[in-house]
Coordinates of C-alpha atoms and ligand atoms in Angstrom, one line a residue:
M261 CA 101.9 87.4 139.9
L262 CA 99.5 84.5 139.5
N263 CA 98.2 82.4 136.6
S264 CA 100.8 82.7 134.0
Q265 CA 101.0 79.0 133.1
V266 CA 99.2 78.1 129.9
E267 CA 97.3 74.8 129.7
Y268 CA 97.3 72.9 126.4
D269 CA 95.4 69.8 127.3
T270 CA 92.0 71.2 126.5
I271 CA 90.9 72.2 122.9
I272 CA 91.0 75.7 124.2
P273 CA 94.5 76.7 125.3
N274 CA 94.2 78.9 128.4
N275 CA 95.8 80.2 131.5
V276 CA 92.6 80.2 133.6
S277 CA 92.7 76.6 134.7
L278 CA 89.8 75.5 132.5
S279 CA 90.7 71.8 133.0
S280 CA 89.5 72.1 136.6
D281 CA 86.5 74.3 135.8
R282 CA 84.3 71.7 134.1
R283 CA 81.2 73.9 133.9
V284 CA 82.9 76.7 132.0
L285 CA 85.0 74.2 129.9
K286 CA 81.8 72.4 128.9
A287 CA 80.0 75.7 128.0
L288 CA 83.0 76.8 125.9
E289 CA 83.3 73.4 124.2
K290 CA 79.6 73.7 123.3
W291 CA 80.1 77.2 121.9
H292 CA 83.2 76.1 119.9
P293 CA 81.5 74.4 116.9
G294 CA 79.2 77.3 116.4
Y295 CA 82.2 79.6 116.4
I296 CA 84.0 77.4 113.8
D297 CA 80.9 77.4 111.6
W298 CA 80.6 81.2 111.9
W299 CA 84.3 81.5 111.0
K300 CA 83.8 79.3 107.9
D301 CA 80.6 81.2 106.9
L302 CA 81.5 84.7 107.7
G303 CA 85.3 84.8 108.3
P304 CA 87.9 85.3 105.5
V305 CA 86.6 84.1 102.1
G306 CA 89.0 81.6 100.6
F307 CA 92.6 80.9 101.8
Q308 CA 91.3 78.7 104.7
D309 CA 93.3 75.7 103.6
M310 CA 96.5 77.7 103.0
L311 CA 99.5 77.9 105.4
V312 CA 99.8 81.5 106.8
Y313 CA 102.8 82.7 108.7
L314 CA 101.0 83.7 111.9
R315 CA 102.0 84.6 115.4
T316 CA 100.1 82.7 118.1
A317 CA 100.0 83.8 121.7
I318 CA 101.3 80.9 123.7
N319 CA 101.9 82.5 127.0
V320 CA 101.4 85.9 128.6
D321 CA 104.9 86.7 129.7
K322 CA 106.3 89.9 128.4
D323 CA 108.9 88.5 126.1
G324 CA 107.6 85.1 125.1
W325 CA 104.0 85.4 124.2
A326 CA 104.2 85.4 120.5
T327 CA 105.5 82.5 118.4
F328 CA 105.5 82.6 114.6
D329 CA 104.8 79.6 112.4
Y330 CA 102.8 78.5 109.4
V331 CA 99.2 77.7 110.4
K332 CA 96.0 77.1 108.6
M333 CA 93.5 79.7 109.9
P334 CA 90.8 77.3 111.1
E335 CA 93.6 75.5 113.1
Y336 CA 94.8 78.6 114.8
R337 CA 94.7 78.0 118.5
W338 CA 92.2 80.6 119.8
G339 CA 93.2 80.6 123.5
I340 CA 91.8 82.3 126.6
L341 CA 94.6 84.3 128.0
L342 CA 94.4 86.8 130.8
A343 CA 97.3 89.0 131.9
P344 CA 98.7 87.8 135.2
Q345 CA 96.7 88.7 138.3
K346 CA 98.4 91.6 140.3
E347 CA 98.4 90.7 144.0
G348 CA 96.8 93.3 146.2
R349 CA 95.3 95.3 143.3
T350 CA 92.7 97.8 144.5
I351 CA 89.9 99.6 142.6
P352 CA 91.5 102.8 141.2
F353 CA 88.5 105.1 140.9
G354 CA 84.9 105.8 141.6
D355 CA 82.8 105.2 144.8
H356 CA 84.8 102.0 145.7
I357 CA 88.2 103.5 145.3
G358 CA 90.8 101.7 147.4
E359 CA 88.7 98.6 148.0
P360 CA 90.1 95.2 146.8
V361 CA 89.2 94.5 143.2
W362 CA 86.3 92.1 142.6
Q363 CA 87.0 88.6 141.5
E364 CA 83.3 87.9 141.0
V365 CA 80.7 90.2 139.5
P366 CA 79.0 92.4 142.1
G367 CA 75.2 91.9 141.9
E368 CA 74.4 95.6 141.6
Y369 CA 76.7 96.1 138.6
R370 CA 75.9 92.9 136.8
S371 CA 73.8 94.3 134.0
M372 CA 76.2 97.2 133.5
L373 CA 79.2 94.9 133.2
R374 CA 77.4 92.5 130.9
R375 CA 76.4 95.3 128.6
L376 CA 79.9 96.6 128.3
I377 CA 81.3 93.1 127.7
V378 CA 78.7 92.3 125.1
I379 CA 79.4 95.6 123.2
Q380 CA 83.1 94.9 123.3
G381 CA 82.5 91.3 122.2
D382 CA 80.2 92.4 119.4
T383 CA 82.9 94.6 117.7
E384 CA 85.4 91.7 117.3
P385 CA 83.5 89.4 114.9
A386 CA 82.0 92.4 113.3
S387 CA 85.4 93.6 112.1
I388 CA 86.2 90.1 110.7
E389 CA 82.9 90.1 108.8
Q390 CA 83.7 93.6 107.4
Q391 CA 87.1 92.4 106.1
R392 CA 86.1 89.0 104.8
F393 CA 86.5 89.7 101.1
L394 CA 89.8 91.4 101.2
G395 CA 92.1 88.4 100.9
S396 CA 91.4 88.0 97.2
T397 CA 92.6 91.5 96.4
A398 CA 95.6 91.7 98.7
P399 CA 98.4 93.9 97.3
S400 CA 101.1 91.4 98.5
L401 CA 101.5 88.3 100.5
Y402 CA 102.9 90.4 103.3
D403 CA 99.7 92.4 103.5
M404 CA 97.5 89.3 103.1
R405 CA 99.3 87.8 106.1
N406 CA 98.8 90.9 108.2
L407 CA 95.0 90.9 107.3
F408 CA 94.7 87.3 108.5
Q409 CA 96.8 88.0 111.6
V410 CA 94.4 90.8 112.5
N411 CA 91.4 88.6 111.8
V412 CA 92.5 85.6 113.9
E413 CA 93.4 87.9 116.8
E414 CA 90.0 89.6 116.6
G415 CA 88.6 86.1 116.8
R416 CA 90.6 85.5 119.9
H417 CA 89.3 88.7 121.4
L418 CA 85.8 87.4 120.8
W419 CA 86.8 84.3 122.7
A420 CA 88.1 86.4 125.5
M421 CA 84.7 88.2 125.9
V422 CA 82.8 84.9 125.5
Y423 CA 84.9 83.4 128.3
L424 CA 83.9 86.3 130.6
L425 CA 80.2 85.9 129.7
Q426 CA 80.2 82.1 130.2
K427 CA 82.2 82.1 133.4
Y428 CA 80.6 85.0 135.2
F429 CA 77.1 85.6 133.9
G430 CA 75.4 82.2 134.0
S431 CA 72.6 81.4 131.6
D432 CA 72.1 84.9 130.3
G433 CA 75.9 85.1 129.6
R434 CA 75.5 81.9 127.6
E435 CA 72.6 83.4 125.6
E436 CA 74.6 86.6 125.0
A437 CA 77.6 84.5 123.8
N438 CA 75.3 82.7 121.3
E439 CA 73.9 86.1 120.1
L440 CA 77.4 87.3 119.3
L441 CA 77.5 84.7 116.5
K442 CA 74.0 85.7 115.3
R443 CA 74.2 89.4 114.7
Q444 CA 76.0 90.3 111.5
S445 CA 77.8 93.4 110.2
G446 CA 75.5 95.3 107.9
S447 CA 72.5 93.1 108.4
E448 CA 69.1 94.8 108.2
D449 CA 67.5 92.4 110.7
A450 CA 70.3 91.9 113.2
P451 CA 73.1 94.4 112.7
R452 CA 76.2 94.7 114.9
M453 CA 75.7 97.1 117.8
L454 CA 77.8 100.1 117.0
G455 CA 77.6 102.2 113.9
A456 CA 81.1 101.9 112.4
F457 CA 80.9 98.1 112.6
N458 CA 78.1 98.0 110.0
E459 CA 80.0 100.0 107.4
S460 CA 81.7 98.0 104.6
T461 CA 85.4 97.7 104.1
P462 CA 85.5 97.3 100.3
D463 CA 89.1 97.9 99.5
W464 CA 92.6 97.9 101.1
L465 CA 92.8 101.6 101.7
S466 CA 89.6 101.3 103.8
F467 CA 91.2 98.4 105.6
F468 CA 94.3 100.4 106.5
M469 CA 92.1 103.3 107.6
F470 CA 89.9 101.1 109.7
T471 CA 92.9 99.6 111.5
A472 CA 94.5 103.0 111.9
F473 CA 91.4 104.7 113.2
T474 CA 88.8 102.2 114.5
D475 CA 91.3 99.8 116.0
R476 CA 92.6 102.8 117.9
D477 CA 89.2 103.3 119.4
G478 CA 89.5 99.7 120.4
K479 CA 92.8 100.5 122.1
M480 CA 91.3 103.4 124.0
Q481 CA 88.2 101.5 125.1
L482 CA 90.3 98.5 126.2
E483 CA 92.6 100.8 128.1
A484 CA 89.5 102.2 129.9
L485 CA 88.2 98.7 130.6
A486 CA 91.6 97.6 131.7
Q487 CA 91.2 99.9 134.7
S488 CA 88.0 98.1 135.8
G489 CA 87.4 97.0 139.4
F490 CA 86.2 93.7 137.9
D491 CA 89.6 92.1 137.8
P492 CA 88.9 89.4 135.2
L493 CA 87.8 92.1 132.8
S494 CA 90.9 94.2 133.5
R495 CA 93.2 91.2 133.0
T496 CA 91.5 90.2 129.8
C497 CA 91.8 93.7 128.3
R498 CA 95.4 94.1 129.4
F499 CA 96.4 91.1 127.4
M500 CA 94.2 92.1 124.4
L501 CA 96.1 95.4 124.3
T502 CA 99.4 93.6 123.6
E503 CA 97.9 92.3 120.4
E504 CA 96.1 95.5 119.5
A505 CA 99.4 97.3 119.0
H506 CA 100.1 95.3 115.9
H507 CA 96.7 96.1 114.4
M508 CA 97.3 99.8 114.6
F509 CA 100.8 99.3 113.2
V510 CA 99.2 97.6 110.2
G511 CA 96.9 100.5 109.7
E512 CA 99.3 103.4 110.2
N513 CA 102.0 101.8 108.2
G514 CA 99.7 100.7 105.5
V515 CA 98.4 104.3 105.0
R516 CA 102.0 105.6 105.1
R517 CA 103.1 103.1 102.4
V518 CA 100.2 104.3 100.2
I519 CA 101.2 107.9 100.7
K520 CA 104.9 107.1 100.1
K521 CA 104.1 105.4 96.8
T522 CA 101.9 108.3 95.6
C523 CA 104.7 110.8 96.4
E524 CA 107.3 108.7 94.7
M525 CA 105.3 108.4 91.5
M526 CA 104.4 112.1 91.5
N527 CA 108.1 113.0 91.8
K528 CA 109.1 110.5 89.1
A529 CA 106.5 112.0 86.7
G530 CA 107.4 115.6 87.7
I531 CA 104.0 116.4 89.1
S532 CA 104.3 118.9 92.0
D533 CA 100.7 119.9 92.4
P534 CA 99.0 117.4 94.7
F535 CA 95.6 118.6 93.3
D536 CA 96.4 117.6 89.8
I537 CA 94.2 114.6 90.5
D538 CA 93.5 113.2 87.0
K539 CA 97.2 113.1 86.1
I540 CA 98.1 111.5 89.4
R541 CA 95.4 108.9 89.1
Q542 CA 96.8 108.1 85.6
L543 CA 100.0 107.0 87.3
G544 CA 98.0 104.3 89.1
V545 CA 98.3 105.7 92.6
I546 CA 95.9 107.3 95.0
D547 CA 96.1 111.1 95.1
L548 CA 96.6 112.8 98.5
P549 CA 93.3 114.7 98.5
T550 CA 91.4 111.4 98.2
I551 CA 93.5 110.0 101.0
Q552 CA 92.5 113.0 103.1
K553 CA 88.8 112.4 102.3
K554 CA 89.3 108.8 103.5
I555 CA 90.8 110.1 106.7
N556 CA 87.9 112.5 107.2
L557 CA 85.5 109.6 106.8
H558 CA 87.2 107.0 109.1
Y559 CA 88.1 109.5 111.8
S560 CA 84.6 110.8 112.0
L561 CA 83.1 107.3 112.1
S562 CA 85.5 106.4 114.8
L563 CA 84.6 109.5 116.9
D564 CA 81.0 108.3 117.0
L565 CA 82.2 105.1 118.8
F566 CA 82.9 107.1 121.9
G567 CA 79.2 107.8 122.4
S568 CA 77.7 111.2 123.4
E569 CA 79.9 114.0 124.8
I570 CA 77.5 114.1 127.8
S571 CA 76.7 110.7 129.1
T572 CA 75.1 109.4 132.2
N573 CA 76.0 105.9 131.2
A574 CA 79.7 106.9 131.3
A575 CA 79.2 108.7 134.6
N576 CA 77.5 105.6 136.1
T577 CA 80.2 103.1 134.9
Y578 CA 82.9 105.3 136.3
T579 CA 81.3 105.9 139.7
A580 CA 80.6 102.1 140.0
G581 CA 84.3 101.4 139.4
V582 CA 83.6 99.5 136.2
K583 CA 85.1 101.6 133.4
G584 CA 87.9 104.1 134.0
R585 CA 89.8 106.7 132.1
F586 CA 92.7 106.3 129.8
W587 CA 95.7 105.5 132.0
E588 CA 93.6 106.2 135.1
T589 CA 96.3 105.4 137.6
K590 CA 98.7 108.0 136.1
I591 CA 96.2 110.9 136.4
K592 CA 96.8 113.1 139.4
D593 CA 93.3 114.0 140.8
D594 CA 90.9 112.4 143.3
H595 CA 89.6 109.7 140.8
I596 CA 86.1 110.4 142.0
L597 CA 85.4 113.5 139.9
K598 CA 82.3 114.6 141.7
N599 CA 83.5 118.2 142.1
D600 CA 85.4 118.6 138.8
T601 CA 84.6 120.0 135.4
Y602 CA 85.8 119.3 131.9
P603 CA 85.8 121.5 128.8
I604 CA 83.4 120.3 126.1
L605 CA 81.9 121.6 122.9
E606 CA 78.2 121.9 122.4
F607 CA 76.2 122.6 119.3
A608 CA 73.2 124.8 119.9
D609 CA 71.3 127.4 117.8
Q610 CA 73.6 126.7 114.8
K611 CA 76.7 127.6 116.9
I612 CA 79.6 125.8 118.4
I613 CA 79.8 126.7 122.1
N614 CA 82.7 126.0 124.5
K615 CA 81.5 125.0 127.9
Q616 CA 82.6 123.5 131.2
A617 CA 80.6 120.4 132.0
P618 CA 80.6 118.1 135.0
A619 CA 83.7 115.9 134.6
L620 CA 81.8 112.8 135.4
L621 CA 79.3 113.3 132.7
S622 CA 82.1 114.2 130.2
L623 CA 84.1 111.0 130.4
N624 CA 83.3 110.0 126.8
M625 CA 84.5 113.3 125.6
R626 CA 87.6 113.0 127.6
L627 CA 88.4 109.5 126.2
R628 CA 87.7 110.9 122.8
D629 CA 90.2 113.8 123.3
D630 CA 92.8 111.2 124.5
Y631 CA 92.1 109.3 121.3
T632 CA 92.6 112.4 119.1
K633 CA 95.9 113.1 120.8
D634 CA 97.0 109.5 120.2
T635 CA 95.8 109.7 116.5
A636 CA 97.8 112.9 116.0
V637 CA 101.0 110.8 116.1
S638 CA 100.0 108.9 113.0
I639 CA 99.2 112.2 111.2
K640 CA 102.6 113.5 112.1
R641 CA 104.3 110.4 110.6
W642 CA 102.2 110.6 107.4
N643 CA 103.1 114.2 107.0
R644 CA 106.8 113.5 107.5
T645 CA 106.6 111.1 104.6
I646 CA 105.1 113.8 102.4
E647 CA 107.6 116.4 103.6
E648 CA 110.5 114.0 102.8
A649 CA 109.2 113.8 99.2
K650 CA 109.1 117.6 99.2
I651 CA 105.5 117.8 98.2
N652 CA 103.4 120.6 99.4
F653 CA 100.5 119.0 101.2
D654 CA 99.5 118.8 104.8
I655 CA 97.2 116.0 106.1
K656 CA 94.9 117.2 108.9
L657 CA 92.4 115.6 111.2
P658 CA 88.9 117.1 110.5
F659 CA 87.1 119.1 113.2
E660 CA 85.4 116.9 115.7
G661 CA 81.9 118.0 114.7
F662 CA 82.4 117.1 111.1
N663 CA 80.2 114.3 109.7
R664 CA 78.9 113.1 113.1
K665 CA 76.0 110.8 113.7
I666 CA 76.2 110.5 117.5
G667 CA 76.3 113.3 120.1
T668 CA 75.9 117.0 120.1
F669 CA 76.9 117.5 116.5
M670 CA 74.6 114.8 115.0
S671 CA 72.2 117.4 113.5
A672 CA 74.9 119.8 112.5
H673 CA 76.5 120.4 109.1
I674 CA 80.1 121.3 109.7
S675 CA 83.1 121.5 107.4
P676 CA 86.4 119.7 108.2
S677 CA 87.9 123.1 109.2
G678 CA 85.0 123.7 111.6
D679 CA 82.7 126.1 109.7
V680 CA 79.0 125.7 110.4
L681 CA 77.3 125.2 107.0
T682 CA 73.7 125.3 105.9
E683 CA 72.2 122.1 104.7
G684 CA 72.3 123.4 101.1
S685 CA 76.0 124.2 101.2
W686 CA 76.7 120.9 102.9
N687 CA 74.9 119.1 100.1
K688 CA 76.9 121.0 97.5
E689 CA 80.3 120.7 99.2
S690 CA 80.3 117.3 101.0
N691 CA 81.8 115.6 98.0
K692 CA 84.9 117.8 98.6
Y693 CA 85.2 116.4 102.1
L694 CA 84.1 112.8 101.9
P695 CA 84.9 110.1 99.3
T696 CA 82.5 110.1 96.4
K697 CA 81.3 107.1 94.4
D698 CA 83.8 107.9 91.8
D699 CA 86.6 108.1 94.3
N700 CA 85.7 104.7 95.7
L701 CA 85.4 103.2 92.2
F702 CA 88.8 104.5 91.4
I703 CA 90.3 103.0 94.5
E704 CA 88.5 99.7 93.8
S705 CA 89.9 99.7 90.3
L706 CA 93.4 99.5 91.7
M707 CA 92.7 96.4 93.8
T708 CA 94.2 93.7 91.7
P709 CA 95.9 91.0 93.7
V710 CA 99.6 90.4 93.8
S711 CA 100.8 87.0 95.1
E712 CA 104.5 86.7 94.1
P713 CA 106.6 86.8 97.2
G714 CA 108.3 90.2 97.7
V715 CA 106.2 91.9 95.0
Y716 CA 103.8 94.7 95.8
A717 CA 100.9 96.3 93.9
D718 CA 101.8 99.4 92.0
W719 CA 99.8 101.8 94.4
I720 CA 101.6 100.9 97.6
A721 CA 105.3 100.9 98.7
A722 CA 107.0 97.9 100.2
P723 CA 107.3 97.9 104.0
D724 CA 110.7 98.9 105.5
L725 CA 110.9 95.6 107.4
G726 CA 109.4 92.1 107.2
I727 CA 107.3 90.5 109.9
D728 CA 109.4 88.6 112.4
N729 CA 112.5 90.1 110.6
K730 CA 111.8 87.9 107.5
P731 CA 113.6 88.8 104.3
G732 CA 111.8 90.8 101.5
D733 CA 110.9 87.8 99.4
F734 CA 109.5 85.7 102.3
E735 CA 106.4 83.7 101.4
Y736 CA 104.0 84.8 104.1
V737 CA 101.1 82.8 102.7
K738 CA 101.8 79.5 100.9
I739 CA 99.4 80.3 98.2
H740 CA 101.1 78.4 95.3
D741 CA 101.7 75.0 96.8
S742 CA 98.5 74.5 98.9
Ligands
LIG887 N1 76.6 103.4 117.6 O1 75.5 107.6 126.8 P1 75.9 107.2 125.4 C1 87.1 97.6 119.2 C2 74.3 104.1 122.1 S1 86.2 99.1 119.3 C3 75.4 102.9 118.0 O2 76.0 108.3 124.4 P2 77.8 105.4 126.3 C4 87.5 97.1 117.9 C5 74.7 103.5 123.5 O3 75.0 102.1 123.4 C6 85.8 99.3 121.0 N2 74.9 103.2 119.3 O4 77.2 106.4 125.3 C7 88.0 97.9 117.0 C8 73.5 103.8 124.3 O5 72.5 102.8 124.0 P3 71.5 102.3 125.1 C9 84.5 98.6 121.4 C10 75.7 104.0 120.1 O6 76.9 104.3 126.6 C11 88.4 97.4 115.7 C12 73.0 105.2 123.7 O7 73.6 105.3 122.4 N3 84.4 98.7 122.8 O8 87.4 97.0 120.2 O9 78.4 106.2 127.4 C13 88.3 96.1 115.4 C14 73.5 106.3 124.6 O10 74.8 106.1 124.8 C15 76.9 104.5 119.7 C16 83.6 99.6 123.5 O11 82.9 100.4 122.9 C17 77.4 104.2 118.3 N4 78.5 104.6 117.9 O12 79.1 105.0 125.4 C18 87.8 95.2 116.4 C19 83.6 99.5 125.0 N5 77.4 105.2 120.7 O13 72.4 101.5 126.0 C20 87.4 95.7 117.7 C21 82.3 99.2 125.6 C22 76.5 105.2 121.7 O14 70.9 103.4 125.7 N6 81.3 100.2 125.3 N7 75.5 104.4 121.3 O15 70.6 101.4 124.3 C23 81.1 101.4 125.9 O16 81.9 101.7 126.7 C24 80.0 102.2 125.5 O17 78.9 101.4 125.3 C25 80.2 103.2 124.3 C26 79.0 104.2 124.3 C27 81.5 103.9 124.5 C28 80.1 102.4 123.0

């Protein structure tokens, strides 16, 4: 293992020997003020002068990478940290299988790699922009701290991609790094690159859904890029994945706590019918059918992030050895896939058809299937909470063709259970499947901030455990004495 020492003598902590790489250090130092300006303009609104109990990555060793302390967000040390280099690593798939991994960008794959790194980089600041107003309605200091933790780490993930662009892609890499600070989530003129990253995150249930579903797309894409034959990209993604796990925990656990509180309040009030929505809302909690609608929305938006089911882009990046499959090295096949097929769904003549397609062209579909399997674990946990409360309601993932804007189902109208609908019946019924304006207004009406340590808003249960094993009344954000 090489390169696990972290340097602290530059303004950018790193384990890539930046102090002896003056060209890249200079380029990053030049980029830094623009980043700080962006963070102040488009990062979390308010709370910038307050001490937040954050973990900072200080090295990349398995046990010691996260230290917790009070930090003001703009002073968080956004470092460039790559997982240690594995000696003798070879390219695990595609036409170059078995060859030593590349430490420099191969000329013929330069634009392909740059495109993937730019898309990955673009999502990181986008998510911070989407979440920027949430601090002022946090349901507790614990949740506020988790939001800011996710935000600073997404900021660090942007740094990670910017490092790759600056170090390996010369002047066009520098231009791309600057553009990453210019596009803006939801902007008409210069939106973020992928659909879901231009949606708003107006309330905390949306935030939990986003971190449960969209951060999980992040996990899958990073796992696929971690297989890359371009070793610096692989190492960068491997380290990012260690941080990503907490983001999905925030989402899955957040949704679970919302469900738990709803069930508790229903039982307390003697309401057994989960569809008695008005009565349940009068208790000041979010009814389970509305939570299901939010799941339908965020899952379908996240499925679009995998691209089309049939994709020559995906086939090309795989064959080139640039982007692999989820846990590529654990799969038992030839890792070339030229003679293999994969089952896909296709929408044609208003019908859903099962087909076998060339495996190489179906790689987006395969990663998406792996994502769905991974997501099912959260659904199981949420249903366990409902079951424990003895309430008769089953949360389900909607059918993959429901509410899609990318791929074979983009022109289809399909219900969450997989029935093909006419446009007329979709227009009549979609408010049963997706959150309506009234649903959103109701959720927003609950978003009053709570800032007493150890106290939680009425619509969400307390977590089972504190962060870093802190006690229940720990002051995660020093909001009162800043
Ligand atoms: N929206 O062959 P196709 C994360 C474009 S999240 C808009 O179907 P391909 C995070 C596509 O770009 C993970 N456009 O798909 C989470 C292409 O355009 P061009 C982010 C879309 O290329 C939470 C055209 O349609 N990382 O980290 O095989 C918080 C045809 O493309 C969309 C990555 O995504 C869309 N949804 O796959 C913070 C990894 N989908 O080039 C962070 C890098 C497709 O013809 N990206 N298009 O103009 C990739 O691997 C691939 O670009 C994609 C698309 C998987 C996104």
